[in-house]
mmCIF file of C-alpha atoms and ligand atoms in Angstrom:
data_model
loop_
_atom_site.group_PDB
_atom_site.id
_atom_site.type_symbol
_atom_site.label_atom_id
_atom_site.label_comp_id
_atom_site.label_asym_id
_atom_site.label_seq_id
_atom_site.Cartn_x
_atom_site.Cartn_y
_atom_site.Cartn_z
ATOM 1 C CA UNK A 28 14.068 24.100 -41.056
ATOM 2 C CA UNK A 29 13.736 20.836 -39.466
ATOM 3 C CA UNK A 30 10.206 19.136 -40.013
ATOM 4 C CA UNK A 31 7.748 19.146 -37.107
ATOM 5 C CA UNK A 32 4.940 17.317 -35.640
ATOM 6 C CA UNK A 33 1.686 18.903 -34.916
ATOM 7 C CA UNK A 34 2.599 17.842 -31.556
ATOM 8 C CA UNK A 35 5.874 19.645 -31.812
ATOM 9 C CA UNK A 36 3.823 22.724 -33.095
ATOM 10 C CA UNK A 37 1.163 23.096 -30.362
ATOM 11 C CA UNK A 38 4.020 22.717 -27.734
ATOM 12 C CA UNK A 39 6.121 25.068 -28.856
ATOM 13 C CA UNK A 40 3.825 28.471 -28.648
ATOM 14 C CA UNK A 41 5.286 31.281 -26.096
ATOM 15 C CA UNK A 42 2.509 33.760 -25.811
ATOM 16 C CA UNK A 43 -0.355 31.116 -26.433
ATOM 17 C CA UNK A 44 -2.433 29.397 -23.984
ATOM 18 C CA UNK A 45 -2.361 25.839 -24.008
ATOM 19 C CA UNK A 46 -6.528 25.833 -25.107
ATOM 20 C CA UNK A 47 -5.541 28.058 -27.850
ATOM 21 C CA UNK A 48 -2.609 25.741 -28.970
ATOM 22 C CA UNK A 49 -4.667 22.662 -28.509
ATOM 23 C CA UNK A 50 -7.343 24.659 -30.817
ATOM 24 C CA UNK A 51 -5.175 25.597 -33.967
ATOM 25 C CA UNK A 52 -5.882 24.209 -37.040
ATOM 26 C CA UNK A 53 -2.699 23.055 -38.696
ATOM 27 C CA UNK A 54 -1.968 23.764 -42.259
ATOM 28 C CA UNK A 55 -3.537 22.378 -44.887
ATOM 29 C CA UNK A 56 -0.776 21.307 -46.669
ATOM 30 C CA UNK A 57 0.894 20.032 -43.710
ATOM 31 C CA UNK A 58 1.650 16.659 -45.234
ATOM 32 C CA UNK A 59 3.606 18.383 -48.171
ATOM 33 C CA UNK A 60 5.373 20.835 -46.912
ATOM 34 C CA UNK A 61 8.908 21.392 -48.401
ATOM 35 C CA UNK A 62 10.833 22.169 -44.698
ATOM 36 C CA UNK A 63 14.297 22.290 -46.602
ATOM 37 C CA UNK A 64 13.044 25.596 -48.234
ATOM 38 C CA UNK A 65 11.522 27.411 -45.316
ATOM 39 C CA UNK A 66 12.667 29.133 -42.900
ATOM 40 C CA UNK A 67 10.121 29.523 -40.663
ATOM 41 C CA UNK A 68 6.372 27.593 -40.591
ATOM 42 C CA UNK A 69 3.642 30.073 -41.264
ATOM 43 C CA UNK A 70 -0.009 30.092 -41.627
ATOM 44 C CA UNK A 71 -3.508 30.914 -41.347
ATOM 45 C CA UNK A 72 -5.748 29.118 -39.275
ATOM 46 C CA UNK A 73 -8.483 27.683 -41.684
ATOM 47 C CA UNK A 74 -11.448 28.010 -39.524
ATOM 48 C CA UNK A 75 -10.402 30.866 -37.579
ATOM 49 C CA UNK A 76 -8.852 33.412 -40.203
ATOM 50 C CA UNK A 77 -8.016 36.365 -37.878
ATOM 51 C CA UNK A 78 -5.991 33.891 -36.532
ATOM 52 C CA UNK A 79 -1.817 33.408 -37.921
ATOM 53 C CA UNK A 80 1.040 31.409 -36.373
ATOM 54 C CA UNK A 81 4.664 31.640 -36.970
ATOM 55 C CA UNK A 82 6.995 28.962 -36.258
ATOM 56 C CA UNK A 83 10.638 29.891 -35.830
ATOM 57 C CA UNK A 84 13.431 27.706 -35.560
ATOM 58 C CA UNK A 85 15.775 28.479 -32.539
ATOM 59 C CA UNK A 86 18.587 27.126 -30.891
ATOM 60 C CA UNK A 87 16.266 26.276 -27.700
ATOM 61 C CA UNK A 88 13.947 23.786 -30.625
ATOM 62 C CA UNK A 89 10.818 25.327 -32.421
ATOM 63 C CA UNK A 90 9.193 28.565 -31.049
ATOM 64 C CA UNK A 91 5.556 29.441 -31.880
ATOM 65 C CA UNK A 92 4.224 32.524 -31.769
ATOM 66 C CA UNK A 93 -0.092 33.278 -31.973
ATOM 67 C CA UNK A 94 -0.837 36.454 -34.000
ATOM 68 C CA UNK A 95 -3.930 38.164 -35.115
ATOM 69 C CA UNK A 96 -5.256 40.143 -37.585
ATOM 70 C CA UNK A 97 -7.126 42.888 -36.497
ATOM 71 C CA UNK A 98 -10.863 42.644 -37.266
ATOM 72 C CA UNK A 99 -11.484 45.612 -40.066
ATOM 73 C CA UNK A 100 -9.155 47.990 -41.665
ATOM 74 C CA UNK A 101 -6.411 45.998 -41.224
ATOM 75 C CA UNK A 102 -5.904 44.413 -44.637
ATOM 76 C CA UNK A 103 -2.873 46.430 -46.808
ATOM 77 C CA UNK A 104 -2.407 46.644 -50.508
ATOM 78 C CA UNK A 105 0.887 46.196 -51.653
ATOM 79 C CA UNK A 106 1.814 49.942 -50.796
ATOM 80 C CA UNK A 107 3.375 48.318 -47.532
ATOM 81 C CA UNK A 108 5.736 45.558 -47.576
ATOM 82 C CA UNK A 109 6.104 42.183 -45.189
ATOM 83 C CA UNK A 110 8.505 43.334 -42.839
ATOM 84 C CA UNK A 111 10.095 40.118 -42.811
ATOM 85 C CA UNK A 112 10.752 39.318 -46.257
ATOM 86 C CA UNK A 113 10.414 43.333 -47.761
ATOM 87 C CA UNK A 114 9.497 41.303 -51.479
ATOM 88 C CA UNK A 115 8.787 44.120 -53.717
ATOM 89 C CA UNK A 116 7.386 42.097 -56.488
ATOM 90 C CA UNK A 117 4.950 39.703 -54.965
ATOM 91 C CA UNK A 118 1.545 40.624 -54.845
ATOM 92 C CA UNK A 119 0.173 38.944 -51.894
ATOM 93 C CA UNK A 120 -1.876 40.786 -49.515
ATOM 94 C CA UNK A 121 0.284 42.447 -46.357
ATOM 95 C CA UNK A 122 -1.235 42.144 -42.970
ATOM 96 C CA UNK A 123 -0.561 43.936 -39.821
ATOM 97 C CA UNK A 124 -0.435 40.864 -37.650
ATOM 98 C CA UNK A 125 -0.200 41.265 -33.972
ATOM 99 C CA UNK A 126 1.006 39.180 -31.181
ATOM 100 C CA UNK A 127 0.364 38.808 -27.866
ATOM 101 C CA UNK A 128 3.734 39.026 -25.862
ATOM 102 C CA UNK A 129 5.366 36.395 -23.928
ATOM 103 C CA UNK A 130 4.962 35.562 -20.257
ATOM 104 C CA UNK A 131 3.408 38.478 -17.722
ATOM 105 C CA UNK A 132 3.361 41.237 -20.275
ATOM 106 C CA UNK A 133 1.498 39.556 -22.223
ATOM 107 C CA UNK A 134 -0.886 38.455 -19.889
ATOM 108 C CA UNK A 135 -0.967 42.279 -19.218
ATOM 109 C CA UNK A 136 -2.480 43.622 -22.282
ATOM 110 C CA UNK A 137 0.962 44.263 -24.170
ATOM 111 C CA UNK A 138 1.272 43.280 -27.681
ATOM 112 C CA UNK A 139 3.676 43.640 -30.674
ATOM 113 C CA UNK A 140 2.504 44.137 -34.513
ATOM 114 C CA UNK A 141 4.461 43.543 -37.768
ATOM 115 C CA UNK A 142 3.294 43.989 -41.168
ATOM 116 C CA UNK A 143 3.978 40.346 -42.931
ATOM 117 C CA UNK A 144 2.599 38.532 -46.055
ATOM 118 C CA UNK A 145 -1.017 37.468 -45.319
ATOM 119 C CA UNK A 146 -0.448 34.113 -46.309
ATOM 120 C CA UNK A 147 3.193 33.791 -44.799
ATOM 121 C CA UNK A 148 4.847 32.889 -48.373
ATOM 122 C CA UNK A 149 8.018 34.924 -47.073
ATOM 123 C CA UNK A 150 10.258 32.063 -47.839
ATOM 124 C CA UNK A 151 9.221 31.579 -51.216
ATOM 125 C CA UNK A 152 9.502 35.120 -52.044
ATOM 126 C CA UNK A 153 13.049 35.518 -50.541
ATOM 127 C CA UNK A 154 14.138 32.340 -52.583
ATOM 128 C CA UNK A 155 12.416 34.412 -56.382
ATOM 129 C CA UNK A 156 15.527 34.582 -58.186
ATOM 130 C CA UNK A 157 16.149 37.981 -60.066
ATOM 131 C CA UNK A 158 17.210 38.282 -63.488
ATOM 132 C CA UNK A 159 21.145 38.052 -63.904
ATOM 133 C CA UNK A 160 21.536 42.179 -64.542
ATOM 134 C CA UNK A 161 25.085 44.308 -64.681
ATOM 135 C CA UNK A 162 24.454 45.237 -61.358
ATOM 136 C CA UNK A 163 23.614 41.584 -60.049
ATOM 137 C CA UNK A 164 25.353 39.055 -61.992
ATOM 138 C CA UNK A 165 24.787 36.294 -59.446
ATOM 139 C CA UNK A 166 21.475 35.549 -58.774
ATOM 140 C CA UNK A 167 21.706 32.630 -56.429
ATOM 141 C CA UNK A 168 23.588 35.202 -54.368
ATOM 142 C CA UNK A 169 20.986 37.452 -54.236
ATOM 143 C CA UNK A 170 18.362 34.606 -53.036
ATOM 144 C CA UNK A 171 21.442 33.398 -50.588
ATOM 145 C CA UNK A 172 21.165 37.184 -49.348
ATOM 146 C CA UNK A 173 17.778 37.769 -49.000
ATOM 147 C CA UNK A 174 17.288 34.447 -47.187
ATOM 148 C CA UNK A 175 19.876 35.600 -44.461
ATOM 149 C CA UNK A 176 18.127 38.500 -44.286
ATOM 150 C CA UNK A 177 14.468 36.795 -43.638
ATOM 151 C CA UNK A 178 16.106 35.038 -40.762
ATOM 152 C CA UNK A 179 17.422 37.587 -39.389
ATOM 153 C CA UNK A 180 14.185 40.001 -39.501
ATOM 154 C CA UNK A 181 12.238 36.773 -38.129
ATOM 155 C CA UNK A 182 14.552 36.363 -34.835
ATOM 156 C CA UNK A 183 14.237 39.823 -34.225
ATOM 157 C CA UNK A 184 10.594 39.969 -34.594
ATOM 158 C CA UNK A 185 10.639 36.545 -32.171
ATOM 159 C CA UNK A 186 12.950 38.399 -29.831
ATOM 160 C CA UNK A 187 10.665 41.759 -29.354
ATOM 161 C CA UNK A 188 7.593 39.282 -28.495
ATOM 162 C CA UNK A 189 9.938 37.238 -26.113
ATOM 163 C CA UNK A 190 11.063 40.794 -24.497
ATOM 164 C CA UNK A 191 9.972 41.378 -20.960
HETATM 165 ZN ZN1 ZN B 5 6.688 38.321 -46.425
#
């Protein structure tokens, strides 16, 4: 994706207040971050670690969305996978992260959960490549794949939080 600014990034949230966005803590490893191999901006606020944000790159410029993870009971083994990059192998924790959704509904008590990587590492999962097998001689076209398929899984999630 194209780099941001922490400006960009507190501007672009849809379900988010504007005290919320002004609160975030970015990511710690903001100044490094490798934007040609992600394909969205995810992480977990520092100081407030119920707290997640996903970035996703649209046509309309960045799109933020504020999620949570619910208080107790929430965090998943590896039994479940991230909805958004379904990485078998990886063994991150899962969370079911909820958002907030955009606009009125939101503001009305509706929300929309996903189970994704705790740590939002999606990207570097998709881009894992597998051993060259029988069955999948090419493994850049497996990572070429699965990345296609992270985007896609991402715009829908953005799309059912942007859904009146
Ligand atoms: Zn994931």
């Amino acid at each position: 994706m194209h780099p941001l600014s922490i400006k960009d990034i507190r501007s672009s949230f849809i379900n988010a207040t504007r005290s919320e966005a002004a609160k975030l803590t970015p990511p710690g490893n903001f100044d490094s971050l490798d934007w040609d191999n992600l394909d969205f901006l995810g992480w977990r606020d520092e100081k407030m670690p119920l707290r997640g944000y996903l970035v996703v790159p649209t046509d309309q410029g960045p799109s933020g969305i504020l999620l949570r993870a619910p208080e107790s009971g929430a965090r998943k083994n590896r039994a479940v996978l991230c909805e958004l990059c379904r990485d078998v192998f990886s063994k991150e924790d899962v969370l079911l992260w909820v958002a907030r959704r955009a606009g009125q509904s939101g503001r009305d008590g509706n929300t929309v959960g996903t189970l994704i990587c705790a740590d939002f590492i999606c990207s570097a999962n998709v881009r894992r490549e597998p051993p060259a097998s029988e069955i999948q001689p090419d493994p850049a076209a497996v990572v070429a794949r699965q990345v296609g398929e992270l985007r896609e899984r991402t715009d829908r999630f953005h799309s059912r939080v942007l859904k009146r």
